[in-house]
Amino acid sequence: MKSLLWFLIGIVGGFAAAHVINKNPTGHELLAEVDARIGEFTDRIGEAYRGQEAKLDEFVSGAKDAASGAVSAVVDAASSTKAEASDAVSDAAETASDTVTDAAESAKD
C-alpha cells in the first residue's frame, strides 16, 4: 500500500512539474521536442510492427497454399488408387466369370 502511495505521489508530482515547465517558453520548447521524439519513436515502432505483420501474413499464406497443395495431392492419389482398385476388382470379377463360364462349358462337353 505504501508503494502505491509513492507511485501516485510521483505521477502527481510529474504532472505538476510538467505544468510548471510548460509555462516557461524554453520549457515549452523542450516539452515539444520531447513530444516530437516520442511521436517519431512510436511511428517507427508502428512501421516495424506492420512490416513484421506483413512478413508473417506472407509466411502463413505460403504455408496455407503448401498445405492445400499437399491435401489436393493426397486426395488425387486416393482417388486414382480407388479408381485403380475398382478397375482391378472389375477385371478380377470378369476373369472369374469367364473362368466359371469356360468351366461350365467344358463340363457340358
Short mmCIF file of N, CA, C and O in Angstrom, two decimals:
data_model
loop_
_atom_site.label_atom_id
_atom_site.label_comp_id
_atom_site.label_asym_id
_atom_site.label_seq_id
_atom_site.Cartn_x
_atom_site.Cartn_y
_atom_site.Cartn_z
N MET A 1 0.83 -1.18 0.00
CA MET A 1 0.00 0.00 0.00
C MET A 1 0.88 1.25 0.00
O MET A 1 0.54 2.23 -0.65
N LYS A 2 1.99 1.18 0.72
CA LYS A 2 2.90 2.31 0.80
C LYS A 2 3.52 2.58 -0.57
O LYS A 2 3.68 3.74 -0.97
N SER A 3 3.84 1.52 -1.31
CA SER A 3 4.43 1.67 -2.65
C SER A 3 3.43 2.34 -3.60
O SER A 3 3.82 3.17 -4.43
N LEU A 4 2.16 1.97 -3.48
CA LEU A 4 1.13 2.56 -4.32
C LEU A 4 1.02 4.07 -4.04
O LEU A 4 0.89 4.87 -4.97
N LEU A 5 1.10 4.43 -2.78
CA LEU A 5 1.03 5.84 -2.41
C LEU A 5 2.20 6.61 -3.02
O LEU A 5 2.01 7.70 -3.59
N TRP A 6 3.42 6.08 -2.94
CA TRP A 6 4.57 6.75 -3.52
C TRP A 6 4.45 6.82 -5.04
O TRP A 6 4.85 7.81 -5.66
N PHE A 7 3.91 5.80 -5.65
CA PHE A 7 3.69 5.79 -7.10
C PHE A 7 2.75 6.92 -7.50
O PHE A 7 3.03 7.67 -8.44
N LEU A 8 1.64 7.04 -6.79
CA LEU A 8 0.66 8.10 -7.09
C LEU A 8 1.25 9.49 -6.84
O LEU A 8 1.01 10.42 -7.61
N ILE A 9 2.03 9.64 -5.77
CA ILE A 9 2.68 10.92 -5.49
C ILE A 9 3.64 11.27 -6.64
O ILE A 9 3.72 12.43 -7.07
N GLY A 10 4.35 10.28 -7.15
CA GLY A 10 5.27 10.50 -8.27
C GLY A 10 4.55 10.94 -9.53
O GLY A 10 5.00 11.85 -10.25
N ILE A 11 3.41 10.32 -9.81
CA ILE A 11 2.63 10.71 -11.00
C ILE A 11 2.11 12.13 -10.87
O ILE A 11 2.26 12.96 -11.78
N VAL A 12 1.53 12.46 -9.72
CA VAL A 12 1.00 13.81 -9.50
C VAL A 12 2.14 14.83 -9.54
O VAL A 12 2.00 15.90 -10.15
N GLY A 13 3.27 14.51 -8.95
CA GLY A 13 4.43 15.41 -8.97
C GLY A 13 4.94 15.62 -10.38
O GLY A 13 5.31 16.74 -10.76
N GLY A 14 4.95 14.58 -11.18
CA GLY A 14 5.39 14.69 -12.58
C GLY A 14 4.47 15.59 -13.38
O GLY A 14 4.93 16.43 -14.17
N PHE A 15 3.17 15.45 -13.20
CA PHE A 15 2.23 16.33 -13.90
C PHE A 15 2.40 17.79 -13.46
O PHE A 15 2.37 18.70 -14.28
N ALA A 16 2.58 17.99 -12.16
CA ALA A 16 2.77 19.35 -11.65
C ALA A 16 4.06 19.96 -12.21
O ALA A 16 4.07 21.13 -12.64
N ALA A 17 5.14 19.19 -12.26
CA ALA A 17 6.40 19.69 -12.80
C ALA A 17 6.27 20.00 -14.29
O ALA A 17 6.77 21.04 -14.76
N ALA A 18 5.59 19.15 -15.05
CA ALA A 18 5.40 19.39 -16.47
C ALA A 18 4.58 20.66 -16.70
O ALA A 18 4.87 21.44 -17.62
N HIS A 19 3.59 20.89 -15.86
CA HIS A 19 2.77 22.10 -15.99
C HIS A 19 3.60 23.36 -15.74
O HIS A 19 3.50 24.33 -16.50
N VAL A 20 4.44 23.33 -14.74
CA VAL A 20 5.30 24.48 -14.43
C VAL A 20 6.31 24.70 -15.54
O VAL A 20 6.56 25.84 -15.97
N ILE A 21 6.92 23.63 -16.04
CA ILE A 21 7.92 23.73 -17.11
C ILE A 21 7.26 24.25 -18.39
O ILE A 21 7.84 25.04 -19.12
N ASN A 22 6.04 23.84 -18.65
CA ASN A 22 5.35 24.23 -19.88
C ASN A 22 5.02 25.72 -19.89
O ASN A 22 4.87 26.31 -20.96
N LYS A 23 4.91 26.35 -18.74
CA LYS A 23 4.62 27.80 -18.67
C LYS A 23 5.79 28.63 -19.18
O LYS A 23 5.60 29.70 -19.74
N ASN A 24 7.01 28.16 -19.02
CA ASN A 24 8.22 28.85 -19.47
C ASN A 24 8.40 28.58 -20.97
O ASN A 24 8.30 27.44 -21.42
N PRO A 25 8.69 29.59 -21.80
CA PRO A 25 8.86 29.38 -23.25
C PRO A 25 9.96 28.35 -23.58
O PRO A 25 9.79 27.53 -24.48
N THR A 26 11.06 28.40 -22.86
CA THR A 26 12.13 27.42 -23.10
C THR A 26 11.67 26.02 -22.71
O THR A 26 11.94 25.05 -23.42
N GLY A 27 10.99 25.94 -21.59
CA GLY A 27 10.46 24.65 -21.16
C GLY A 27 9.41 24.12 -22.11
O GLY A 27 9.33 22.92 -22.37
N HIS A 28 8.61 25.05 -22.68
CA HIS A 28 7.59 24.65 -23.66
C HIS A 28 8.26 24.03 -24.89
O HIS A 28 7.81 23.01 -25.40
N GLU A 29 9.35 24.66 -25.36
CA GLU A 29 10.10 24.11 -26.50
C GLU A 29 10.69 22.75 -26.16
O GLU A 29 10.69 21.84 -27.00
N LEU A 30 11.20 22.61 -24.95
CA LEU A 30 11.77 21.33 -24.51
C LEU A 30 10.72 20.23 -24.52
O LEU A 30 10.95 19.14 -25.04
N LEU A 31 9.55 20.53 -23.96
CA LEU A 31 8.48 19.53 -23.94
C LEU A 31 7.96 19.21 -25.34
O LEU A 31 7.63 18.06 -25.65
N ALA A 32 7.95 20.21 -26.23
CA ALA A 32 7.55 19.98 -27.62
C ALA A 32 8.55 19.06 -28.31
O ALA A 32 8.17 18.16 -29.08
N GLU A 33 9.84 19.26 -28.03
CA GLU A 33 10.87 18.40 -28.62
C GLU A 33 10.75 16.97 -28.10
O GLU A 33 10.86 16.00 -28.87
N VAL A 34 10.52 16.84 -26.81
CA VAL A 34 10.34 15.50 -26.23
C VAL A 34 9.11 14.82 -26.84
O VAL A 34 9.15 13.64 -27.19
N ASP A 35 8.04 15.59 -27.01
CA ASP A 35 6.83 15.04 -27.61
C ASP A 35 7.08 14.60 -29.05
O ASP A 35 6.61 13.55 -29.48
N ALA A 36 7.85 15.41 -29.80
CA ALA A 36 8.18 15.05 -31.18
C ALA A 36 9.01 13.76 -31.23
O ALA A 36 8.77 12.89 -32.08
N ARG A 37 9.96 13.63 -30.34
CA ARG A 37 10.79 12.42 -30.30
C ARG A 37 9.95 11.19 -29.95
O ARG A 37 10.14 10.12 -30.51
N ILE A 38 9.04 11.37 -29.02
CA ILE A 38 8.17 10.25 -28.64
C ILE A 38 7.29 9.86 -29.82
O ILE A 38 7.11 8.67 -30.12
N GLY A 39 6.77 10.86 -30.55
CA GLY A 39 5.95 10.59 -31.74
C GLY A 39 6.75 9.85 -32.81
O GLY A 39 6.25 8.92 -33.43
N GLU A 40 7.99 10.29 -33.03
CA GLU A 40 8.86 9.62 -34.00
C GLU A 40 9.13 8.17 -33.60
O GLU A 40 9.08 7.26 -34.43
N PHE A 41 9.39 7.97 -32.32
CA PHE A 41 9.66 6.62 -31.81
C PHE A 41 8.44 5.72 -32.02
O PHE A 41 8.56 4.59 -32.51
N THR A 42 7.26 6.21 -31.67
CA THR A 42 6.05 5.38 -31.81
C THR A 42 5.75 5.10 -33.28
O THR A 42 5.28 4.02 -33.63
N ASP A 43 6.04 6.08 -34.16
CA ASP A 43 5.85 5.85 -35.60
C ASP A 43 6.78 4.74 -36.10
O ASP A 43 6.36 3.87 -36.88
N ARG A 44 8.03 4.78 -35.67
CA ARG A 44 8.98 3.73 -36.08
C ARG A 44 8.56 2.36 -35.57
O ARG A 44 8.65 1.35 -36.28
N ILE A 45 8.12 2.32 -34.34
CA ILE A 45 7.67 1.04 -33.77
C ILE A 45 6.46 0.52 -34.56
O ILE A 45 6.37 -0.67 -34.88
N GLY A 46 5.54 1.43 -34.89
CA GLY A 46 4.36 1.05 -35.66
C GLY A 46 4.73 0.52 -37.04
O GLY A 46 4.18 -0.49 -37.50
N GLU A 47 5.67 1.18 -37.72
CA GLU A 47 6.12 0.72 -39.03
C GLU A 47 6.78 -0.65 -38.94
O GLU A 47 6.55 -1.52 -39.79
N ALA A 48 7.61 -0.83 -37.94
CA ALA A 48 8.27 -2.13 -37.76
C ALA A 48 7.24 -3.23 -37.49
O ALA A 48 7.34 -4.34 -38.03
N TYR A 49 6.24 -2.91 -36.69
CA TYR A 49 5.19 -3.89 -36.38
C TYR A 49 4.43 -4.26 -37.65
O TYR A 49 4.20 -5.44 -37.92
N ARG A 50 4.05 -3.26 -38.44
CA ARG A 50 3.32 -3.54 -39.67
C ARG A 50 4.18 -4.34 -40.66
O ARG A 50 3.68 -5.21 -41.36
N GLY A 51 5.48 -4.04 -40.70
CA GLY A 51 6.38 -4.81 -41.57
C GLY A 51 6.46 -6.27 -41.15
O GLY A 51 6.39 -7.18 -41.99
N GLN A 52 6.61 -6.50 -39.86
CA GLN A 52 6.66 -7.89 -39.36
C GLN A 52 5.33 -8.60 -39.59
O GLN A 52 5.29 -9.78 -39.91
N GLU A 53 4.24 -7.87 -39.41
CA GLU A 53 2.92 -8.46 -39.62
C GLU A 53 2.75 -8.87 -41.08
O GLU A 53 2.22 -9.95 -41.38
N ALA A 54 3.24 -8.04 -42.02
CA ALA A 54 3.15 -8.37 -43.43
C ALA A 54 3.99 -9.61 -43.75
O ALA A 54 3.54 -10.49 -44.50
N LYS A 55 5.20 -9.69 -43.17
CA LYS A 55 6.03 -10.88 -43.39
C LYS A 55 5.36 -12.13 -42.85
O LYS A 55 5.37 -13.19 -43.48
N LEU A 56 4.75 -12.02 -41.68
CA LEU A 56 4.07 -13.15 -41.08
C LEU A 56 2.86 -13.56 -41.92
O LEU A 56 2.61 -14.75 -42.11
N ASP A 57 2.12 -12.58 -42.44
CA ASP A 57 0.98 -12.89 -43.30
C ASP A 57 1.43 -13.63 -44.55
O ASP A 57 0.76 -14.58 -45.00
N GLU A 58 2.56 -13.20 -45.15
CA GLU A 58 3.09 -13.88 -46.33
C GLU A 58 3.48 -15.32 -45.98
O GLU A 58 3.20 -16.25 -46.75
N PHE A 59 4.12 -15.50 -44.84
CA PHE A 59 4.52 -16.85 -44.42
C PHE A 59 3.31 -17.74 -44.21
O PHE A 59 3.28 -18.88 -44.68
N VAL A 60 2.30 -17.22 -43.53
CA VAL A 60 1.10 -18.01 -43.25
C VAL A 60 0.38 -18.34 -44.56
O VAL A 60 -0.09 -19.46 -44.75
N SER A 61 0.32 -17.37 -45.46
CA SER A 61 -0.32 -17.60 -46.75
C SER A 61 0.41 -18.69 -47.53
O SER A 61 -0.22 -19.58 -48.12
N GLY A 62 1.74 -18.64 -47.52
CA GLY A 62 2.53 -19.68 -48.20
C GLY A 62 2.32 -21.04 -47.57
O GLY A 62 2.21 -22.05 -48.27
N ALA A 63 2.25 -21.08 -46.25
CA ALA A 63 2.02 -22.36 -45.56
C ALA A 63 0.64 -22.91 -45.90
O ALA A 63 0.48 -24.12 -46.11
N LYS A 64 -0.36 -22.03 -45.95
CA LYS A 64 -1.71 -22.48 -46.31
C LYS A 64 -1.74 -23.03 -47.73
O LYS A 64 -2.36 -24.07 -47.99
N ASP A 65 -1.06 -22.34 -48.66
CA ASP A 65 -1.01 -22.81 -50.04
C ASP A 65 -0.32 -24.16 -50.14
O ASP A 65 -0.77 -25.07 -50.85
N ALA A 66 0.79 -24.31 -49.40
CA ALA A 66 1.52 -25.58 -49.42
C ALA A 66 0.67 -26.71 -48.84
O ALA A 66 0.63 -27.82 -49.39
N ALA A 67 -0.01 -26.43 -47.74
CA ALA A 67 -0.86 -27.44 -47.13
C ALA A 67 -2.02 -27.80 -48.05
O ALA A 67 -2.39 -28.98 -48.19
N SER A 68 -2.59 -26.80 -48.70
CA SER A 68 -3.69 -27.05 -49.63
C SER A 68 -3.22 -27.93 -50.79
O SER A 68 -3.91 -28.85 -51.22
N GLY A 69 -2.02 -27.62 -51.30
CA GLY A 69 -1.46 -28.43 -52.38
C GLY A 69 -1.20 -29.86 -51.94
O GLY A 69 -1.47 -30.81 -52.69
N ALA A 70 -0.72 -30.03 -50.73
CA ALA A 70 -0.45 -31.38 -50.22
C ALA A 70 -1.74 -32.15 -50.05
O ALA A 70 -1.82 -33.34 -50.41
N VAL A 71 -2.76 -31.51 -49.53
CA VAL A 71 -4.06 -32.18 -49.36
C VAL A 71 -4.64 -32.55 -50.72
O VAL A 71 -5.16 -33.66 -50.90
N SER A 72 -4.54 -31.65 -51.69
CA SER A 72 -5.04 -31.95 -53.03
C SER A 72 -4.30 -33.15 -53.64
O SER A 72 -4.92 -34.01 -54.27
N ALA A 73 -2.99 -33.19 -53.43
CA ALA A 73 -2.21 -34.31 -53.96
C ALA A 73 -2.62 -35.62 -53.31
O ALA A 73 -2.75 -36.65 -53.99
N VAL A 74 -2.86 -35.60 -52.02
CA VAL A 74 -3.29 -36.82 -51.32
C VAL A 74 -4.67 -37.25 -51.80
O VAL A 74 -4.91 -38.44 -52.05
N VAL A 75 -5.57 -36.29 -51.96
CA VAL A 75 -6.93 -36.61 -52.42
C VAL A 75 -6.87 -37.17 -53.84
O VAL A 75 -7.55 -38.16 -54.15
N ASP A 76 -6.06 -36.55 -54.70
CA ASP A 76 -5.92 -37.05 -56.07
C ASP A 76 -5.34 -38.46 -56.09
O ASP A 76 -5.79 -39.33 -56.84
N ALA A 77 -4.33 -38.68 -55.25
CA ALA A 77 -3.71 -40.02 -55.18
C ALA A 77 -4.72 -41.03 -54.67
O ALA A 77 -4.80 -42.15 -55.19
N ALA A 78 -5.49 -40.65 -53.66
CA ALA A 78 -6.50 -41.58 -53.13
C ALA A 78 -7.58 -41.86 -54.17
O ALA A 78 -8.03 -43.00 -54.31
N SER A 79 -7.98 -40.84 -54.93
CA SER A 79 -9.00 -41.03 -55.96
C SER A 79 -8.50 -41.96 -57.06
O SER A 79 -9.21 -42.85 -57.52
N SER A 80 -7.25 -41.74 -57.49
CA SER A 80 -6.71 -42.59 -58.55
C SER A 80 -6.51 -44.01 -58.03
O SER A 80 -6.74 -44.97 -58.76
N THR A 81 -6.10 -44.18 -56.79
CA THR A 81 -5.95 -45.51 -56.21
C THR A 81 -7.30 -46.20 -56.11
O THR A 81 -7.42 -47.39 -56.40
N LYS A 82 -8.31 -45.45 -55.73
CA LYS A 82 -9.66 -46.01 -55.63
C LYS A 82 -10.13 -46.46 -57.01
O LYS A 82 -10.69 -47.55 -57.17
N ALA A 83 -9.90 -45.63 -58.01
CA ALA A 83 -10.30 -45.98 -59.37
C ALA A 83 -9.54 -47.21 -59.86
O ALA A 83 -10.12 -48.12 -60.48
N GLU A 84 -8.24 -47.25 -59.57
CA GLU A 84 -7.43 -48.41 -59.98
C GLU A 84 -7.90 -49.67 -59.26
O GLU A 84 -7.98 -50.75 -59.87
N ALA A 85 -8.22 -49.55 -57.98
CA ALA A 85 -8.70 -50.70 -57.23
C ALA A 85 -10.04 -51.16 -57.77
O ALA A 85 -10.29 -52.37 -57.91
N SER A 86 -10.90 -50.22 -58.10
CA SER A 86 -12.21 -50.57 -58.66
C SER A 86 -12.04 -51.28 -60.00
O SER A 86 -12.72 -52.28 -60.27
N ASP A 87 -11.14 -50.78 -60.85
CA ASP A 87 -10.87 -51.43 -62.13
C ASP A 87 -10.30 -52.83 -61.93
O ASP A 87 -10.67 -53.77 -62.64
N ALA A 88 -9.41 -52.98 -60.96
CA ALA A 88 -8.81 -54.29 -60.69
C ALA A 88 -9.88 -55.28 -60.22
O ALA A 88 -9.88 -56.45 -60.64
N VAL A 89 -10.79 -54.84 -59.37
CA VAL A 89 -11.86 -55.72 -58.90
C VAL A 89 -12.77 -56.10 -60.06
O VAL A 89 -13.18 -57.27 -60.20
N SER A 90 -13.09 -55.13 -60.91
CA SER A 90 -13.94 -55.43 -62.07
C SER A 90 -13.26 -56.44 -62.99
O SER A 90 -13.90 -57.38 -63.48
N ASP A 91 -11.96 -56.22 -63.23
CA ASP A 91 -11.21 -57.15 -64.07
C ASP A 91 -11.17 -58.55 -63.45
O ASP A 91 -11.34 -59.56 -64.16
N ALA A 92 -10.96 -58.62 -62.14
CA ALA A 92 -10.91 -59.91 -61.46
C ALA A 92 -12.27 -60.60 -61.53
O ALA A 92 -12.36 -61.82 -61.76
N ALA A 93 -13.34 -59.83 -61.34
CA ALA A 93 -14.68 -60.41 -61.41
C ALA A 93 -14.97 -60.91 -62.82
O ALA A 93 -15.56 -62.00 -63.01
N GLU A 94 -14.55 -60.15 -63.82
CA GLU A 94 -14.77 -60.57 -65.21
C GLU A 94 -13.98 -61.84 -65.53
O GLU A 94 -14.48 -62.77 -66.18
N THR A 95 -12.74 -61.88 -65.06
CA THR A 95 -11.90 -63.06 -65.27
C THR A 95 -12.51 -64.27 -64.58
O THR A 95 -12.56 -65.38 -65.17
N ALA A 96 -12.99 -64.08 -63.35
CA ALA A 96 -13.61 -65.19 -62.62
C ALA A 96 -14.87 -65.65 -63.34
O ALA A 96 -15.13 -66.86 -63.46
N SER A 97 -15.64 -64.71 -63.83
CA SER A 97 -16.86 -65.06 -64.56
C SER A 97 -16.53 -65.84 -65.83
O SER A 97 -17.18 -66.84 -66.15
N ASP A 98 -15.51 -65.38 -66.54
CA ASP A 98 -15.08 -66.08 -67.76
C ASP A 98 -14.60 -67.49 -67.43
O ASP A 98 -14.89 -68.46 -68.15
N THR A 99 -13.86 -67.61 -66.35
CA THR A 99 -13.33 -68.92 -65.93
C THR A 99 -14.47 -69.87 -65.58
O THR A 99 -14.47 -71.04 -65.99
N VAL A 100 -15.46 -69.33 -64.84
CA VAL A 100 -16.61 -70.17 -64.46
C VAL A 100 -17.40 -70.57 -65.72
O VAL A 100 -17.83 -71.72 -65.87
N THR A 101 -17.55 -69.63 -66.64
CA THR A 101 -18.29 -69.93 -67.87
C THR A 101 -17.55 -70.97 -68.69
O THR A 101 -18.15 -71.91 -69.21
N ASP A 102 -16.23 -70.83 -68.79
CA ASP A 102 -15.42 -71.80 -69.54
C ASP A 102 -15.50 -73.18 -68.86
O ASP A 102 -15.61 -74.22 -69.55
N ALA A 103 -15.46 -73.18 -67.54
CA ALA A 103 -15.53 -74.44 -66.81
C ALA A 103 -16.90 -75.10 -67.01
O ALA A 103 -17.02 -76.33 -67.19
N ALA A 104 -17.94 -74.29 -67.01
CA ALA A 104 -19.29 -74.81 -67.22
C ALA A 104 -19.43 -75.36 -68.62
O ALA A 104 -20.05 -76.43 -68.85
N GLU A 105 -18.87 -74.70 -69.61
CA GLU A 105 -18.94 -75.18 -70.99
C GLU A 105 -18.13 -76.47 -71.15
O GLU A 105 -18.52 -77.38 -71.89
N SER A 106 -16.99 -76.52 -70.46
CA SER A 106 -16.17 -77.72 -70.53
C SER A 106 -16.88 -78.89 -69.88
O SER A 106 -16.79 -80.03 -70.34
N ALA A 107 -17.61 -78.60 -68.82
CA ALA A 107 -18.35 -79.67 -68.15
C ALA A 107 -19.48 -80.16 -69.02
O ALA A 107 -19.84 -81.35 -68.96
N LYS A 108 -20.11 -79.34 -69.83
CA LYS A 108 -21.19 -79.74 -70.73
C LYS A 108 -20.66 -80.62 -71.83
O LYS A 108 -21.35 -81.52 -72.29
N ASP A 109 -19.47 -80.35 -72.27
CA ASP A 109 -18.90 -81.12 -73.38
C ASP A 109 -18.52 -82.45 -72.91
O ASP A 109 -18.55 -83.46 -72.88
#
